[in-house]
Amino acid sequence: MRTIVWAVDGSECSWRAGEWAAQMLGKWPEAELVAVYVHVPTVPAADAWTGIGLPTVMDVEAQESAIGRELREKVFERFQPYAARVVFREEYGAPADVIVDAAEAVDADLIVIGTHGRKGLDRVLMGSVSTAVMHRARQAVWVVR
């Protein structure tokens, strides 16, 4: 095992997946972990252009950057024993596509991703990033609930 990509978004299920990734780093001392956080691009509402009552795209992007910085700090705090082998990447785009592309770019052996475990109508309406990653990735995908 050389490279593990871990999809992190700050949710409880992504931290559980991170715990599994940490265990793998403990078992494979030569492995590197690439933590990938994906910003979903924002689309401004019509009122945002007029400045009436809604945050501007720049406000939203600044807030997302702050979330990314905070998440980076938490990742390195939780992975302190492995800090020299952890890389944090912030990307923009459709989460499943970005995660798979990041895994390809670093020639990952494994993708570790959390899932909320939604079923039925919730899954249809909200989608499933983990399912999309499983269908698109050429690497093994470890889904943690």
C-alpha angles and dihedrals in degrees: 000000000000109000133021123189114208120194107217127182102156095258121132092248092053090052089051088053087049090057089058090048090052090052089053091051087053092053097043108044092184094054124109125210121217110196110202122199115185124206110205107223113251124231113210118238117235091253091053088071091056094044093233113145101318130093116256123242088254090056091051092047091050090051091049090051090053090050089050092051092048092048091049090054092049092048093053091043093053093042096043094129088057099034093125089058099044126093122185119208127188114200137173126225144055104344099227093047093047093048093050092044091050090051090051093047093055094036090239122196094205141017117210115198136165126228132203089217096233117173139188119358094358090059092046093049099039100031126217122260091190092054092048091049091050091052096046106036123093089199126079111272121212110200116198123196 
